[in-house]
Short mmCIF file of C-alpha atoms in Angstrom, two decimals:
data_model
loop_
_atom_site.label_atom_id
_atom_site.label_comp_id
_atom_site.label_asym_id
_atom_site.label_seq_id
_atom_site.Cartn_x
_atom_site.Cartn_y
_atom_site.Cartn_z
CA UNK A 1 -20.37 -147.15 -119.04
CA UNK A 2 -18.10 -145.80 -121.48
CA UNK A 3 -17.96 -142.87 -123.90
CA UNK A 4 -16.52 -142.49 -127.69
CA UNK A 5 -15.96 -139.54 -129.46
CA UNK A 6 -15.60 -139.79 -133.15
CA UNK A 7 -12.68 -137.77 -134.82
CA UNK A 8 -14.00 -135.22 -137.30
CA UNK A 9 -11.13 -132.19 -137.11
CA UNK A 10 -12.85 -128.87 -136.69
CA UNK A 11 -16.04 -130.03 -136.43
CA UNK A 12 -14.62 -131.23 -132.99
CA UNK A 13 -16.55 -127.84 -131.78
CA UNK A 14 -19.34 -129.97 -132.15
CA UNK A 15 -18.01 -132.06 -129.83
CA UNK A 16 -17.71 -129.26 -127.48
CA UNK A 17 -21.01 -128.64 -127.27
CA UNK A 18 -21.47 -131.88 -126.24
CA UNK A 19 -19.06 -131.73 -123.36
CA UNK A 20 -20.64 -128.62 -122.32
CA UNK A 21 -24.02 -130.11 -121.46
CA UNK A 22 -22.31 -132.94 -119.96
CA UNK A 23 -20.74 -131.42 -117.43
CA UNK A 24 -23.33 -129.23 -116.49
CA UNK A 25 -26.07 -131.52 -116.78
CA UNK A 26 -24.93 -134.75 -116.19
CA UNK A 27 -21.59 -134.34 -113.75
CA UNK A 28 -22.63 -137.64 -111.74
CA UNK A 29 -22.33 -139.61 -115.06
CA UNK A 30 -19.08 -137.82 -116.33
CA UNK A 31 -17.53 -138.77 -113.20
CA UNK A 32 -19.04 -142.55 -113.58
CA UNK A 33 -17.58 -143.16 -117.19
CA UNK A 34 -15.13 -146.10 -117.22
CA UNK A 35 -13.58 -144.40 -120.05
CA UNK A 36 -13.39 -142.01 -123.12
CA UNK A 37 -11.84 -142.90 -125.78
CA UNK A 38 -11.28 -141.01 -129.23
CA UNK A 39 -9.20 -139.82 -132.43
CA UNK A 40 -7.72 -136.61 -133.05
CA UNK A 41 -10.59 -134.05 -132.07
CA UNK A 42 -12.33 -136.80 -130.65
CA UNK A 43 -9.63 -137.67 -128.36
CA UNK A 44 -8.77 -133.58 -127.80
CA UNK A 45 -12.63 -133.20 -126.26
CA UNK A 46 -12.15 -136.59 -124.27
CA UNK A 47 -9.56 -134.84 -122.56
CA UNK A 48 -11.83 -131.58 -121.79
CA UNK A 49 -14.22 -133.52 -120.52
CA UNK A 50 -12.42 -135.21 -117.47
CA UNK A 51 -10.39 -132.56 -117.05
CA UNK A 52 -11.70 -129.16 -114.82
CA UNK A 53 -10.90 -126.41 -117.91
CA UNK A 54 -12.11 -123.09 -118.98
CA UNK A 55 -14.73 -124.53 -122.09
CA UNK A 56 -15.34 -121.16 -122.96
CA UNK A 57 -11.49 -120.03 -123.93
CA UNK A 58 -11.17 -123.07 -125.21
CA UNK A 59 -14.26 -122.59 -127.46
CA UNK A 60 -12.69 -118.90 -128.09
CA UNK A 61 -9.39 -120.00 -128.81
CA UNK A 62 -10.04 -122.47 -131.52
CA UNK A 63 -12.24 -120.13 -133.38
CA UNK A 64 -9.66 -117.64 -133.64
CA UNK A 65 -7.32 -120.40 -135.24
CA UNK A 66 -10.18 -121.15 -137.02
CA UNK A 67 -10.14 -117.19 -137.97
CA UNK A 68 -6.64 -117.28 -138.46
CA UNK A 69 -6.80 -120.12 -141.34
CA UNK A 70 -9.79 -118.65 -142.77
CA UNK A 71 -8.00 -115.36 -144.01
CA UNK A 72 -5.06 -117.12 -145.62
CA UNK A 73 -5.41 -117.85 -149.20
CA UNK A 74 -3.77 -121.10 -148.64
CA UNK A 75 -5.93 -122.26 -145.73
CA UNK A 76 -4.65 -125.09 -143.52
CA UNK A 77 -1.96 -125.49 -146.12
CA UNK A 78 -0.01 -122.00 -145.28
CA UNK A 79 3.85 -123.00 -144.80
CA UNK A 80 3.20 -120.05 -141.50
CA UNK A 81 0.68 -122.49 -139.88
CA UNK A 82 1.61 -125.06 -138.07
CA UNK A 83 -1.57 -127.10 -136.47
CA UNK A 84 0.30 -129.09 -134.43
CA UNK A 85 2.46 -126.25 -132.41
CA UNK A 86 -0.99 -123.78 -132.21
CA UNK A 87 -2.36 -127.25 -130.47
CA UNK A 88 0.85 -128.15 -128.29
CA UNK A 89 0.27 -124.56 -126.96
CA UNK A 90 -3.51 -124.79 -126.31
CA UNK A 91 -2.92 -127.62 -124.59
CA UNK A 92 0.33 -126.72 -122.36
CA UNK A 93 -2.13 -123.21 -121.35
CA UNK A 94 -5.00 -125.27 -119.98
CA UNK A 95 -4.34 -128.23 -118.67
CA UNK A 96 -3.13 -128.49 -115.62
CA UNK A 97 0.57 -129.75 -114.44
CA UNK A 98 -0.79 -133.09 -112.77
CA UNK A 99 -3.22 -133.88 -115.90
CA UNK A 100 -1.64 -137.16 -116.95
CA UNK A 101 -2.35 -138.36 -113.08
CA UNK A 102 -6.16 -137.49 -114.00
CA UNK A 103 -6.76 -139.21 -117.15
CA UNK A 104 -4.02 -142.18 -117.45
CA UNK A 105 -6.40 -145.21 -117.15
CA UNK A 106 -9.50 -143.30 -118.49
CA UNK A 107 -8.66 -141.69 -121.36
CA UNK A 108 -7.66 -143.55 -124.42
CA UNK A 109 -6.09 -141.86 -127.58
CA UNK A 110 -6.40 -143.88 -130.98
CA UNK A 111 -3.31 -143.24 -133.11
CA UNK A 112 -1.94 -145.12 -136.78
CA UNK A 113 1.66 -146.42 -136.23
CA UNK A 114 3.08 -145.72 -139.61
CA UNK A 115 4.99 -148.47 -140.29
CA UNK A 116 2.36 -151.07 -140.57
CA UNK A 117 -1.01 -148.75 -140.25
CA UNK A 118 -2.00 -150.59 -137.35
CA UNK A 119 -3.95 -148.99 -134.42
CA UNK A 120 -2.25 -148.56 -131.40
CA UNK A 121 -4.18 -147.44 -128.36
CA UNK A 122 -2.64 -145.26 -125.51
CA UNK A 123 -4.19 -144.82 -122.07
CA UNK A 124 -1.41 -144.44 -119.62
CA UNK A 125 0.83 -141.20 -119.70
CA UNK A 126 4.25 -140.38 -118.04
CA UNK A 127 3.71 -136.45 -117.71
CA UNK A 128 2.03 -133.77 -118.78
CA UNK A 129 3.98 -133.34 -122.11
CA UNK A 130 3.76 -137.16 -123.00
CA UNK A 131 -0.11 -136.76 -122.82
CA UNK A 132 0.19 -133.55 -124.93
CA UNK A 133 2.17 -134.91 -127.27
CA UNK A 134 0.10 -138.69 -127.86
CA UNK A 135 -3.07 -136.10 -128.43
CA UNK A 136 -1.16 -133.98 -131.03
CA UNK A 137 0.24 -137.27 -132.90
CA UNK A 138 -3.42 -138.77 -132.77
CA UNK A 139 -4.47 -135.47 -134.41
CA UNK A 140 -1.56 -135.43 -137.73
CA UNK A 141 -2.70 -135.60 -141.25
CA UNK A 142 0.22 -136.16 -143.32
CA UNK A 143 0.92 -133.07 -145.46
CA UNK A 144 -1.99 -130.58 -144.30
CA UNK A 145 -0.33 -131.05 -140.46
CA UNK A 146 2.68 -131.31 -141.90
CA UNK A 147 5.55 -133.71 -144.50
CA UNK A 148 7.23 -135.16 -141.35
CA UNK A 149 4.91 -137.54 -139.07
CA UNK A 150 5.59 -137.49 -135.47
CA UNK A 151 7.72 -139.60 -133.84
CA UNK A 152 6.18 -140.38 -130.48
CA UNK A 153 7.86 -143.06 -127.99
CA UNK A 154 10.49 -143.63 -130.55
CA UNK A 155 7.85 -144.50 -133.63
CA UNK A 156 6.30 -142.94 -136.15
CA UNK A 157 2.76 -142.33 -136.05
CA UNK A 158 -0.28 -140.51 -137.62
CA UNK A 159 -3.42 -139.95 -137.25
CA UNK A 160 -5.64 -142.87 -135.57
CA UNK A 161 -8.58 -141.86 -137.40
CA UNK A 162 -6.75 -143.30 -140.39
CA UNK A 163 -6.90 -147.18 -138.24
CA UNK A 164 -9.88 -146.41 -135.74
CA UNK A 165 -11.94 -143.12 -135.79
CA UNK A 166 -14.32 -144.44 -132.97
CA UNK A 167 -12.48 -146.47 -130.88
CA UNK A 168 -14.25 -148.28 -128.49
CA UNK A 169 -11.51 -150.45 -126.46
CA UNK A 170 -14.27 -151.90 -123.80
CA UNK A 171 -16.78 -153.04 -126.56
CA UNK A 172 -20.61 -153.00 -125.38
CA UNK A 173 -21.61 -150.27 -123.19
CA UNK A 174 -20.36 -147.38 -125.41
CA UNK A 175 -22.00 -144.46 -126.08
CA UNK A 176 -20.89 -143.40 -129.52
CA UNK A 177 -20.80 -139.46 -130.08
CA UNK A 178 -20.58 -137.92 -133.39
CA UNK A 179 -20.80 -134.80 -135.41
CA UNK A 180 -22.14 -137.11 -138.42
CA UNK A 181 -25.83 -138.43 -138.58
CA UNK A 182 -25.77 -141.75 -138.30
CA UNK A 183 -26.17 -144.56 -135.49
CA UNK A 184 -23.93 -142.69 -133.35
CA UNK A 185 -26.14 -142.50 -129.72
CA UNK A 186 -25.55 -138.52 -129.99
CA UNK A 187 -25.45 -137.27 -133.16
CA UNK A 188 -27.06 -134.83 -135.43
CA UNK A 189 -30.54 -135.49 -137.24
CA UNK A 190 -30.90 -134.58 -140.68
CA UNK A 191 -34.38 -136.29 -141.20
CA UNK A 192 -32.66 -137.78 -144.53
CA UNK A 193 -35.19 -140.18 -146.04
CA UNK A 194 -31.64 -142.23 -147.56
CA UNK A 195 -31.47 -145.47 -146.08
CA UNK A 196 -27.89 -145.64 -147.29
CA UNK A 197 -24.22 -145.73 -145.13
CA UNK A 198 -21.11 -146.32 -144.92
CA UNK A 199 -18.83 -147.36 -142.29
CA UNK A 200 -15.15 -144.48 -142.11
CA UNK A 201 -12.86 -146.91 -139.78
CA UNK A 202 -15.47 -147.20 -137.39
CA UNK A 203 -17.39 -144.13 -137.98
CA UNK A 204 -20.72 -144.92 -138.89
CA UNK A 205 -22.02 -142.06 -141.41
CA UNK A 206 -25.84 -141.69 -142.84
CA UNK A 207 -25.45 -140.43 -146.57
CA UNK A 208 -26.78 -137.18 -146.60
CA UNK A 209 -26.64 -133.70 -148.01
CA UNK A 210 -25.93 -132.54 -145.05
CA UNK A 211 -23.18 -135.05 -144.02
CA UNK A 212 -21.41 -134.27 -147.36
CA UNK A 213 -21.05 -130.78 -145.97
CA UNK A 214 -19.86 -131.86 -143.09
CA UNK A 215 -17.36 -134.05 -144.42
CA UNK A 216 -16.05 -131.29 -146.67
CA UNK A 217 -15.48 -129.12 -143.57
CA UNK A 218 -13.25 -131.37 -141.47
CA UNK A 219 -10.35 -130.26 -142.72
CA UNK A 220 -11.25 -126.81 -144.45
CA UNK A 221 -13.49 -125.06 -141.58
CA UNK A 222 -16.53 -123.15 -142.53
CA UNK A 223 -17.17 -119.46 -141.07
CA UNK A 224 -17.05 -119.34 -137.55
CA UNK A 225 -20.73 -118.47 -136.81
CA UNK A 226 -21.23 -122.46 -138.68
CA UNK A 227 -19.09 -123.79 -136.19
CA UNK A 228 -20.80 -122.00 -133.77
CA UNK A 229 -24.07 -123.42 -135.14
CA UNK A 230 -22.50 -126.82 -134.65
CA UNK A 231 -21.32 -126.66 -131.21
CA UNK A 232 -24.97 -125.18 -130.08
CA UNK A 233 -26.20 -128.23 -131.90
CA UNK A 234 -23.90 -130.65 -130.13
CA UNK A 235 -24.79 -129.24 -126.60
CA UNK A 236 -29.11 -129.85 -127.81
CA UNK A 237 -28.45 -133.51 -128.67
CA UNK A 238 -26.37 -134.32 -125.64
CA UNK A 239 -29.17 -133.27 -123.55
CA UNK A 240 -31.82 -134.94 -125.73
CA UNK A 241 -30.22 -138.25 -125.08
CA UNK A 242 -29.95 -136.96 -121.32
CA UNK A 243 -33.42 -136.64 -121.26
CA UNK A 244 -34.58 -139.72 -123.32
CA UNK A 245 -31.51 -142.47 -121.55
CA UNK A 246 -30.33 -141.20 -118.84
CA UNK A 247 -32.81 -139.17 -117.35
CA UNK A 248 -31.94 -140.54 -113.53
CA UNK A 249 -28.44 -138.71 -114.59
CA UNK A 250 -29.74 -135.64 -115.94
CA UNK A 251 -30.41 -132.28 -113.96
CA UNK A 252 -31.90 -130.30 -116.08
CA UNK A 253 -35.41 -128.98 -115.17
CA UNK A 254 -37.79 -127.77 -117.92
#
């Protein structure tokens, strides 16, 4: 079995919340997964999930960046922000030194190779900082991450949202995750009566009021206590499907 996580930017807490009743719900299936694979904050929770890291801080420490861009008048686009160094950071504090021993061959990062916009898939990692630095390439939008796109193993690259948002590198057998209602296995359900979608690079997304919101929030992230709406929403749905497909996986106990 194999697990996608769709990249959405700060609704990634979403994501979160999913990992959260994973691993304490489900640990026997975490540890059976094949692979995760993901964009940008798809890819960023992958990572939390097969790694042994403090959820909460993690949780704490994006909604103070989330705090942080919230009180500037410019947002994301503050020349004093820089998304990509608050991430390096994160990343460098939590993870431990052996980490690209523990996910090389499991975890796969979707990133956009610049020159030609094709997708270019990454699942084995040389240390610690190459693994740190494939996440934070997978996760740059040119101009609100920055004018200069990263140069990882000697190319240019942005994010792989903008080639793959989903990937799903072993085909069948992938359960989809993502913070927009749609087919995704977990998702959000808006009870929208529209029978209308689109597909975003692999992202399937319902059209809906609410996923309109959503959409709009990617980027530009809504007061914390949303966010923290979100994540709490992410952990329910994780164990719905727990209950409802993988119940021989599932611990939890009414």
């Amino acid at each position: 079995m194999n697990l996608s996580l769709a990249g959405c930017g700060f609704l990634g807490l979403y994501h979160l919340g999913v990992v959260s009743c994973l691993k304490e719900h489900a640990p026997q299936f975490v540890n059976s997964l094949r692979s995760v694979s993901g964009a940008s904050a798809g890819a960023l929770s992958g990572l939390v999930l097969l790694v042994d890291c403090p959820l909460g801080l993690i949780t704490n420490e994006m909604m103070k960046v989330v705090k942080s861009i919230r009180s500037s008048s410019l947002g994301p686009y503050n020349p004093k922000f820089n998304i990509t160094k608050t991430l390096s950071a994160l990343l460098a504090s939590f993870a431990p030194d052996n980490v690209h021993e523990i996910v090389s061959g499991r975890l796969f990062i979707s990133l956009t190779r610049l020159s030609d916009m094709q997708n270019v898939m990454i699942s084995e990692f040389h240390s610690k900082n190459d693994l740190i630095e494939a996440l934070c390439t997978s996760s740059f939008v040119p101009i609100w991450s920055g004018m200069t796109p990263i140069i990882y193993r000697g190319e240019h690259y942005i994010d792989g949202g903008f080639s793959d948002n989903q990937p799903q590198p072993f085909g069948q057998n992938t359960i989809l995750v993502s913070p927009f209602y749609g087919e995704s296995d977990i998702c959000p359900n808006d009870n929208s009566m529209s029978f209308h979608q689109f597909c975003c690079n692999n992202t399937n997304i319902q059209v809906s009021l609410s996923n309109i919101y959503r959409l709009s929030r990617a980027l530009f992230p809504p007061e914390p206590r949303v966010l923290r709406s979100m994540c709490q929403q992410g952990y329910l749905d994780a164990l719905r499907f727990l209950q409802n497909k993988m119940a021989g996986y599932c611990k939890y106990q009414h």
